[in-house]
mmCIF file of C-alpha atoms in Angstrom:
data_model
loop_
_atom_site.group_PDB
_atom_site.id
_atom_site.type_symbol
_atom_site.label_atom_id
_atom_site.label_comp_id
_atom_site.label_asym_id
_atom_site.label_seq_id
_atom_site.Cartn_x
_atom_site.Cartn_y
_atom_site.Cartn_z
ATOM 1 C CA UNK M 1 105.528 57.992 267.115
ATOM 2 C CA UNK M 2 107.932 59.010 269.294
ATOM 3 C CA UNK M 3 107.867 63.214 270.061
ATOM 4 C CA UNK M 4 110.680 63.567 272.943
ATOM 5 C CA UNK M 5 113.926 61.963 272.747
ATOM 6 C CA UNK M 6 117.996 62.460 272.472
ATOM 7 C CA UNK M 7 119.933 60.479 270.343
ATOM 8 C CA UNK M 8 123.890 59.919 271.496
ATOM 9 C CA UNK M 9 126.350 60.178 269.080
ATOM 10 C CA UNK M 10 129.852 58.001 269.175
ATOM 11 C CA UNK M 11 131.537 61.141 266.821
ATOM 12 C CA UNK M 12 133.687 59.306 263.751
ATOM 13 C CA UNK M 13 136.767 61.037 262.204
ATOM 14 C CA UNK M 14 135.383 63.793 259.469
ATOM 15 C CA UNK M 15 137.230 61.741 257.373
ATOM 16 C CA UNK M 16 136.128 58.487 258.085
ATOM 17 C CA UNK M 17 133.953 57.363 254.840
ATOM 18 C CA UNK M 18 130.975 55.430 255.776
ATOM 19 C CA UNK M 19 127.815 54.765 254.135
ATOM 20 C CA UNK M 20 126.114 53.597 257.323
ATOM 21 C CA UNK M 21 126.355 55.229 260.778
ATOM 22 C CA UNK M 22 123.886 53.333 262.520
ATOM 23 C CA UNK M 23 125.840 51.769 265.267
ATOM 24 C CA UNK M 24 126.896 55.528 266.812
ATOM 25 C CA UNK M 25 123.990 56.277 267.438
ATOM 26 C CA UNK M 26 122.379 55.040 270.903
ATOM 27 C CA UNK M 27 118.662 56.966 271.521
ATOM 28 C CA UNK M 28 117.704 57.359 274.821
ATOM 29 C CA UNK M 29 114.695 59.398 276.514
ATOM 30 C CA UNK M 30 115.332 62.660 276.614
ATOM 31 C CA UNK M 31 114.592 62.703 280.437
ATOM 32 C CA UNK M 32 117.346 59.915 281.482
ATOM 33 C CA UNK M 33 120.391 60.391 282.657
ATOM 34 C CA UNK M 34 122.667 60.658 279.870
ATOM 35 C CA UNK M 35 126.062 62.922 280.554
ATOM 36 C CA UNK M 36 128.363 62.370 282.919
ATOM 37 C CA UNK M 37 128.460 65.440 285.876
ATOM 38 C CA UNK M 38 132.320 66.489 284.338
ATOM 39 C CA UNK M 39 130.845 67.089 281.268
ATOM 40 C CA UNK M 40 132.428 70.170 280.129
ATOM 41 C CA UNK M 41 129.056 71.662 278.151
ATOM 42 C CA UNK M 42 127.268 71.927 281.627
ATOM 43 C CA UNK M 43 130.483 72.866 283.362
ATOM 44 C CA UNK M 44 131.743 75.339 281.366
ATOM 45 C CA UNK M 45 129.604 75.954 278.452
ATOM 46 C CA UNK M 46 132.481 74.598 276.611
ATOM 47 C CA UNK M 47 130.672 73.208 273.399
ATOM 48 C CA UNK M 48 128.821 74.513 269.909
ATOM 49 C CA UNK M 49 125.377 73.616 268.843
ATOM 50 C CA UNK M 50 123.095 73.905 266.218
ATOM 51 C CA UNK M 51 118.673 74.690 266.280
ATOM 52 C CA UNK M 52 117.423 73.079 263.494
ATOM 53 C CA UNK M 53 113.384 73.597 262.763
ATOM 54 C CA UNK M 54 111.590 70.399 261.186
ATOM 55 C CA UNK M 55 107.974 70.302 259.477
ATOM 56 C CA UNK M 56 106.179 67.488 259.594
ATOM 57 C CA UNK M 57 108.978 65.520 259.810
ATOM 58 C CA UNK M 58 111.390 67.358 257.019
ATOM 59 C CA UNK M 59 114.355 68.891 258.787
ATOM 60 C CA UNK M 60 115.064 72.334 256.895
ATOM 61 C CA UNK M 61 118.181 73.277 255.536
ATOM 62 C CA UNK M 62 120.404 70.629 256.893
ATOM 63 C CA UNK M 63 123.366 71.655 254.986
ATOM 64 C CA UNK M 64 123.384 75.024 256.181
ATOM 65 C CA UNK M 65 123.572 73.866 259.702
ATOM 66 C CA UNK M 66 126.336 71.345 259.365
ATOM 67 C CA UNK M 67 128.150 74.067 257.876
ATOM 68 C CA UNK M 68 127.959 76.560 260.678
ATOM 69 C CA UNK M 69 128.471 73.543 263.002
ATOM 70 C CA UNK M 70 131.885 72.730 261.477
ATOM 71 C CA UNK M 71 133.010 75.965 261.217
ATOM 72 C CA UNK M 72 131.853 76.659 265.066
ATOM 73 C CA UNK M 73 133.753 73.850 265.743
ATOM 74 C CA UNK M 74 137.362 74.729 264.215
ATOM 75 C CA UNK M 75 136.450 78.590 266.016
ATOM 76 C CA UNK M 76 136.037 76.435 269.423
ATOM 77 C CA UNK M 77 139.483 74.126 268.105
ATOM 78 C CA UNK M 78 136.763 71.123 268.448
ATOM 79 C CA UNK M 79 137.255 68.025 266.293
ATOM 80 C CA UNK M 80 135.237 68.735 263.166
ATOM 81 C CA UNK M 81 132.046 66.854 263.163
ATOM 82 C CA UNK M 82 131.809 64.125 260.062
ATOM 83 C CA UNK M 83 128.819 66.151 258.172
ATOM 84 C CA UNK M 84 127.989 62.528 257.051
ATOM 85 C CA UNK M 85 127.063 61.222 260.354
ATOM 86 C CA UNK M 86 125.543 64.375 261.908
ATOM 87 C CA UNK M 87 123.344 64.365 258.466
ATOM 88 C CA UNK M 88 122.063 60.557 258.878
ATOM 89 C CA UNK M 89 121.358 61.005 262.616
ATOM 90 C CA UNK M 90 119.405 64.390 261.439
ATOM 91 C CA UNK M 91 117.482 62.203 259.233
ATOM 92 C CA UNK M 92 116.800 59.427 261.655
ATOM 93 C CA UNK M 93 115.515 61.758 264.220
ATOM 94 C CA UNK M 94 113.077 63.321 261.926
ATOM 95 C CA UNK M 95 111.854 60.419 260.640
ATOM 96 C CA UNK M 96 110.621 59.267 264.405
ATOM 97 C CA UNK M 97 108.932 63.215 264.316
ATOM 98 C CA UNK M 98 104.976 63.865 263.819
ATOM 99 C CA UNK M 99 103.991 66.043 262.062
ATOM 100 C CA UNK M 100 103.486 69.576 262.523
ATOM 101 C CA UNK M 101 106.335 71.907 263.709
ATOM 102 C CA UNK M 102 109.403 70.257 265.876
ATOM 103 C CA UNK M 103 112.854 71.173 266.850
ATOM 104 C CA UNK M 104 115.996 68.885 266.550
ATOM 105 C CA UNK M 105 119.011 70.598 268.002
ATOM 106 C CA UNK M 106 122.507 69.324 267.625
ATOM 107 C CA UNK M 107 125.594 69.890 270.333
ATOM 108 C CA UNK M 108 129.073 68.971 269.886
ATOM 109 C CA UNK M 109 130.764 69.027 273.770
ATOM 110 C CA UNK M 110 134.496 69.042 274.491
ATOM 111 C CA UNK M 111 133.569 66.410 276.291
ATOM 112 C CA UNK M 112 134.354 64.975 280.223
ATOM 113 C CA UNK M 113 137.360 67.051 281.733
ATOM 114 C CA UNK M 114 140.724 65.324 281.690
ATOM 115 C CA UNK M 115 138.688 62.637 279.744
ATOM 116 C CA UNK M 116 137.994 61.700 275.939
ATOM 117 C CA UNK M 117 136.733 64.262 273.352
ATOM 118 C CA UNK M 118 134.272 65.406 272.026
ATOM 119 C CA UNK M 119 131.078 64.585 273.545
ATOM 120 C CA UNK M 120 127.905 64.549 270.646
ATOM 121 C CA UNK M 121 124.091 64.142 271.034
ATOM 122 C CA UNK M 122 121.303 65.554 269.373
ATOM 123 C CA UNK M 123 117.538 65.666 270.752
ATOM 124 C CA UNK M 124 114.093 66.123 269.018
ATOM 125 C CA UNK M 125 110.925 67.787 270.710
ATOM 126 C CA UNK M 126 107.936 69.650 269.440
ATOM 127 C CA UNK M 127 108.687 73.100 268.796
ATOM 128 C CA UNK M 128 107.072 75.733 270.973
ATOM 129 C CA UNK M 129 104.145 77.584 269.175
ATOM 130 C CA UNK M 130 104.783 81.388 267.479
ATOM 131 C CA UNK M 131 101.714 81.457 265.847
ATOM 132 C CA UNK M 132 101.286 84.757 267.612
ATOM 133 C CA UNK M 133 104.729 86.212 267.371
ATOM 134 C CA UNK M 134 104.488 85.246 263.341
ATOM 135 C CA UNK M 135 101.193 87.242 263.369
ATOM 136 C CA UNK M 136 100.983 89.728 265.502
ATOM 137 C CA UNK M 137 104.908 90.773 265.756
ATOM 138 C CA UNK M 138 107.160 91.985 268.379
ATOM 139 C CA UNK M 139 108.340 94.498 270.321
ATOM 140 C CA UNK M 140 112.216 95.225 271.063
ATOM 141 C CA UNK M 141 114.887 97.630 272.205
ATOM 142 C CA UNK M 142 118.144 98.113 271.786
ATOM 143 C CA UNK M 143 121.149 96.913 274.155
ATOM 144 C CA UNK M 144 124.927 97.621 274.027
ATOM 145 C CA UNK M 145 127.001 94.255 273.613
ATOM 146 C CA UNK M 146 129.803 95.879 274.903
ATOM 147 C CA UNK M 147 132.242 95.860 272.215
ATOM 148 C CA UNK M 148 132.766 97.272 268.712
ATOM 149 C CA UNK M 149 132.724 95.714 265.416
ATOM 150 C CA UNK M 150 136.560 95.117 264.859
ATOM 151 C CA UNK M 151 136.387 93.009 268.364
ATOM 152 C CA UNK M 152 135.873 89.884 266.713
ATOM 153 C CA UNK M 153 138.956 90.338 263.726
ATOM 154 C CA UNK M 154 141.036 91.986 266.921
ATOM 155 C CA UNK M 155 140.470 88.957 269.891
ATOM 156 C CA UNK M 156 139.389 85.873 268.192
ATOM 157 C CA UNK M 157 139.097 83.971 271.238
ATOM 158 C CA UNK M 158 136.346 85.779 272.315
ATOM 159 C CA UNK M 159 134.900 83.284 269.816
ATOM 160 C CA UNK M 160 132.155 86.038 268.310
ATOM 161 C CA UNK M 161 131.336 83.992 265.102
ATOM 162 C CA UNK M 162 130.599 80.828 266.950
ATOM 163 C CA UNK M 163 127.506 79.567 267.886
ATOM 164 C CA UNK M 164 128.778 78.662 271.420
ATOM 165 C CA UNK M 165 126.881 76.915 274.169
ATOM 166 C CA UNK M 166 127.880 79.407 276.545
ATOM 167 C CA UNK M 167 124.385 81.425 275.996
ATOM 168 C CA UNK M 168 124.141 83.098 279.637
ATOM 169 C CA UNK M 169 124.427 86.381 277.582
ATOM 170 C CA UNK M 170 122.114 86.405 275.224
ATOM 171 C CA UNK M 171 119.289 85.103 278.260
ATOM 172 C CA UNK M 172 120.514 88.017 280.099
ATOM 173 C CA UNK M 173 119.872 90.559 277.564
ATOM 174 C CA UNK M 174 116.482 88.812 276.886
ATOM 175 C CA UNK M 175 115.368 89.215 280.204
ATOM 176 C CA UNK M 176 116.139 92.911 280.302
ATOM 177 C CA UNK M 177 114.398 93.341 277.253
ATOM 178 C CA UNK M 178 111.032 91.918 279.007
ATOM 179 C CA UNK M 179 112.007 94.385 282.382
ATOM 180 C CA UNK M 180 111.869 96.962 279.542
ATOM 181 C CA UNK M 181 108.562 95.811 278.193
ATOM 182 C CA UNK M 182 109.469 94.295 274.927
ATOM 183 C CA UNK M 183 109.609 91.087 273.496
ATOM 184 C CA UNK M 184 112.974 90.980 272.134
ATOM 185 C CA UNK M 185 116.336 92.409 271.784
ATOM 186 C CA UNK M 186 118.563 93.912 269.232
ATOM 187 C CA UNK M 187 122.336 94.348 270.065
ATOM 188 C CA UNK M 188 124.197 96.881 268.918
ATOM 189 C CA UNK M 189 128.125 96.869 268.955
ATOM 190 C CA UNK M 190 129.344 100.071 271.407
ATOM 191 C CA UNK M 191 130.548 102.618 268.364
ATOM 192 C CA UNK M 192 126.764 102.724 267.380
ATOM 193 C CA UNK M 193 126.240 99.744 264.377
ATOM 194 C CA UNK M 194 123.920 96.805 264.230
ATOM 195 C CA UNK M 195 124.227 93.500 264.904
ATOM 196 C CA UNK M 196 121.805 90.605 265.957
ATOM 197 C CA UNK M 197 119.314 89.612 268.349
ATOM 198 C CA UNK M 198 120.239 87.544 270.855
ATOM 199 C CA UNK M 199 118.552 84.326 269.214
ATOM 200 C CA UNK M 200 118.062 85.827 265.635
ATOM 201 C CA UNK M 201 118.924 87.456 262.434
ATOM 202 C CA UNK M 202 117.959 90.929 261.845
ATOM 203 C CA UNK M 203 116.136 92.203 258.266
ATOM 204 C CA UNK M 204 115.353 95.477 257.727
ATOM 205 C CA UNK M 205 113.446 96.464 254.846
ATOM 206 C CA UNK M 206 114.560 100.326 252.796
ATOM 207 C CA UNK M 207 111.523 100.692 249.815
ATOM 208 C CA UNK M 208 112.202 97.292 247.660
ATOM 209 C CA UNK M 209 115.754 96.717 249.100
ATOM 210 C CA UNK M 210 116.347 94.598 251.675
ATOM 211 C CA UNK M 211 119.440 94.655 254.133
ATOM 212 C CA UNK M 212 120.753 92.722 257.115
ATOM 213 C CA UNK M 213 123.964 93.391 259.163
ATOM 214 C CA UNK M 214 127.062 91.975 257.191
ATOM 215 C CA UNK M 215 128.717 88.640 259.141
ATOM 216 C CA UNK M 216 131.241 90.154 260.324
ATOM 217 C CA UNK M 217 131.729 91.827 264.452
ATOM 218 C CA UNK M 218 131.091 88.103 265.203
ATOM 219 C CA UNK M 219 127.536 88.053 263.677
ATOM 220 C CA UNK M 220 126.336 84.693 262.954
ATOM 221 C CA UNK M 221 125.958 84.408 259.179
ATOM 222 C CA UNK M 222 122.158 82.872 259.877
ATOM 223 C CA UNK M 223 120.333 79.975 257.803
ATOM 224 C CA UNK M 224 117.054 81.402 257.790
ATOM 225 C CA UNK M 225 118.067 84.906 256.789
ATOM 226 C CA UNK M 226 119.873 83.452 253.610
ATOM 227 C CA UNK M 227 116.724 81.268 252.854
ATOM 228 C CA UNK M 228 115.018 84.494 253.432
ATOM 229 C CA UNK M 229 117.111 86.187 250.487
ATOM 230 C CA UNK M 230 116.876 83.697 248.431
ATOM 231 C CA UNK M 231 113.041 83.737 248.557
ATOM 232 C CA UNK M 232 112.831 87.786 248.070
ATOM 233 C CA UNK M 233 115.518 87.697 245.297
ATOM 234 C CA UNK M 234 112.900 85.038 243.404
ATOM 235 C CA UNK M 235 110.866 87.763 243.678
ATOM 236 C CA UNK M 236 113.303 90.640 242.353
ATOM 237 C CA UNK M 237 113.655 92.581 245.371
ATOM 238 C CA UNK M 238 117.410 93.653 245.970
ATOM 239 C CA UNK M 239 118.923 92.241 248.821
ATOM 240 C CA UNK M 240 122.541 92.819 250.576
ATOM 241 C CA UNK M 241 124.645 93.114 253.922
ATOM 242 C CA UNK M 242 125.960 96.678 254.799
ATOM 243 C CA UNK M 243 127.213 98.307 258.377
ATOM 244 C CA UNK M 244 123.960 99.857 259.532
ATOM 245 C CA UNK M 245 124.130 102.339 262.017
ATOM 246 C CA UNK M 246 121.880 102.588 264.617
ATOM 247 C CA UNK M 247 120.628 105.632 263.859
ATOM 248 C CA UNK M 248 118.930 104.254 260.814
ATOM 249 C CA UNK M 249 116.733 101.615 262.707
ATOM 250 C CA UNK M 250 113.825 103.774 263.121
ATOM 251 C CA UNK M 251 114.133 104.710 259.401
ATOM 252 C CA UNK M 252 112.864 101.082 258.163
ATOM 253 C CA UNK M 253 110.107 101.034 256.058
ATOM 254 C CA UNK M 254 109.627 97.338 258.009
ATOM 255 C CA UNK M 255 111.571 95.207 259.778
ATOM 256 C CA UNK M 256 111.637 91.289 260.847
ATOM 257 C CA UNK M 257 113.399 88.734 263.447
ATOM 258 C CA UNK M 258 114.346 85.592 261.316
ATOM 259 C CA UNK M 259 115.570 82.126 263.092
ATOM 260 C CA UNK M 260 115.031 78.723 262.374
ATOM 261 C CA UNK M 261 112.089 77.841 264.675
ATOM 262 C CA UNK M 262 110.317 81.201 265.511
ATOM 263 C CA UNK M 263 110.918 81.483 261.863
ATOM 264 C CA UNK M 264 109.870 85.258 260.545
ATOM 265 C CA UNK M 265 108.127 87.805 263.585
ATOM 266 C CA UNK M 266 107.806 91.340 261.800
ATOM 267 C CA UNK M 267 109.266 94.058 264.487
ATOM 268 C CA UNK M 268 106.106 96.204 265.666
ATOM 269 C CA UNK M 269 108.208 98.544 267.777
ATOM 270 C CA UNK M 270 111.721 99.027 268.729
ATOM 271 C CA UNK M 271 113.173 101.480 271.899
ATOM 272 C CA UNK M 272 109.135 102.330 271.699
ATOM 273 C CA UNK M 273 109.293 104.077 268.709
ATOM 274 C CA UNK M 274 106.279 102.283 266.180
ATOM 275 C CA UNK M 275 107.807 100.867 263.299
ATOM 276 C CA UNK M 276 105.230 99.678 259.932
ATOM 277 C CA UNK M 277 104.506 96.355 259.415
ATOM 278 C CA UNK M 278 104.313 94.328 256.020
ATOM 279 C CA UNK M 279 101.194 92.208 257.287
ATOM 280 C CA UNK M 280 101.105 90.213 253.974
ATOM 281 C CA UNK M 281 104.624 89.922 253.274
ATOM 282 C CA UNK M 282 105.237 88.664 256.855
ATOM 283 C CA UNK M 283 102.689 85.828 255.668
ATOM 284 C CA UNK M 284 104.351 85.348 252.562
ATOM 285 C CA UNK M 285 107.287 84.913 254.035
ATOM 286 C CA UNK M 286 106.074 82.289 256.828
ATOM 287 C CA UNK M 287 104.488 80.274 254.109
ATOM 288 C CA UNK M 288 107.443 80.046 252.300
ATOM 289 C CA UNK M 289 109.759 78.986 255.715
ATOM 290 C CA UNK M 290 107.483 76.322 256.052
ATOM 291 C CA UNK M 291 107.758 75.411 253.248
ATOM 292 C CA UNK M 292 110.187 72.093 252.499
ATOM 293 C CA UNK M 293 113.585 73.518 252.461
ATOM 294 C CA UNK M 294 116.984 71.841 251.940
#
């Protein structure tokens, strides 16, 4: 079976009704040469994508992702995707997966400069392995994004509630969070609240309610936290969004990075400041992500 490859889509009108998108779709190794060099996602970072985790060979909440795709793309003034087609070229890329844990990402470019719009590919590898990060936890500080949380309501085109490809950022702040020792980051807007982590959802834990930073000061609203809630609620905690300050970070009874691939790493530490860790609800919790999900 094949483990490494892209997949180029020929993007359809999101109104064109099809039942068969076969003929976009043009797979290619993922090494070739495959974009032109005015492609504007490489020039400018001008382009949204989409992480979506796959075990053995079931892609996990699809419909989430479209979602967030689309509505990345009408932030960005892209042409919406057709969910249809992104959703069958999902499902023929996963099919071609082994099995264990894989990644199939999806980007939607503006495309070549003064040429046609929108450029559209997706590509499949294996994921990289968290078994430790899942386990064992991590480590993270805080780190000032540099604005506060009416920015995103205030300047829309800074385009905070899209998941852009311009991701220079959120490396950056990564990398200063391993000069500072720690594994991770959390950002916090600059009058004091909480956001996210630079590739994650944040979900702290209060006694038997759970909380995560509302979606708003251009916070992604994340898949993997919802499935999260979902799971918990089956289980009758109480779960909910709220403006949490800062201060109250070191007040968590537990606390846990959620994303599609890494999936759930319980927070050990944050600023250097120990923090308790749910050792068996951290497992319950990475059962149940990899677990089939729609």
């Amino acid at each position: 079976m094949t483990r490494r490859f892209a997949l180029m889509i020929d993007p359809v009108a999101a109104d064109e009704p099809r039942s068969d998108y076969a003929d976009t779709f043009t797979q290619v190794d993922a090494a070739a040469p495959a974009l032109s060099v005015g492609e504007l996602s490489t020039q400018r970072g001008d382009g949204v994508f989409e992480s979506i985790g796959v075990v053995d060979g079931h892609a996990q909440e699809v419909v989430p992702h479209l979602e967030r795709l689309a509505h990345s793309a009408r932030l960005c003034d892209l042409p919406v995707p057709n969910l249809d087609q992104w959703h069958q070229a999902i499902d023929h890329a996963a099919a071609q997966l082994d099995n264990g844990e894989s990644v199939i990402k999806l980007i939607l470019s503006r495309g070549v400069e003064h040429g046609p719009t929108p450029t559209a590919w997706v590509t499949a590898a294996p994921a990289a392995d968290f078994t430790t990060a899942r386990q064992d936890g991590v480590r993270v500080v805080t780190l000032d994004r540099g604005y506060d949380l009416g920015a995103a309501e205030r300047a829309p085109w800074l385009l905070l509630g899209a998941k852009t490809l311009s991701y220079a950022v959120n490396m950056a702040a990564l990398r200063e969070a391993h000069r500072r020792g720690a594994d991770d980051a959390i950002f916090l807007s600059n009058d004091g609240f909480v956001l996210e982590a630079p590739t994650a959802s944040l979900i702290l834990r209060f006694g038997d309610r759970f909380v995560t930073p509302a979606p708003n000061g251009g916070i992604l609203h994340g898949t993997t936290q919802l499935s999260v809630y979902e799971h918990l609620a089956a289980q009758g905690f109480e779960v909910g969004y709220d403006r949490i300050p800062a201060s109250d970070l070191p007040r968590a009874d537990a606390a846990w990075l959620v994303s599609s691939v890494r999936l759930a790493a319980p927070i050990t530490a944050i600023d250097g400041v120990e923090l308790p860790v749910d050792h068996a609800l951290s497992a319950d919790l990475n059962r149940y992500l990899l677990s089939p999900r729609d």
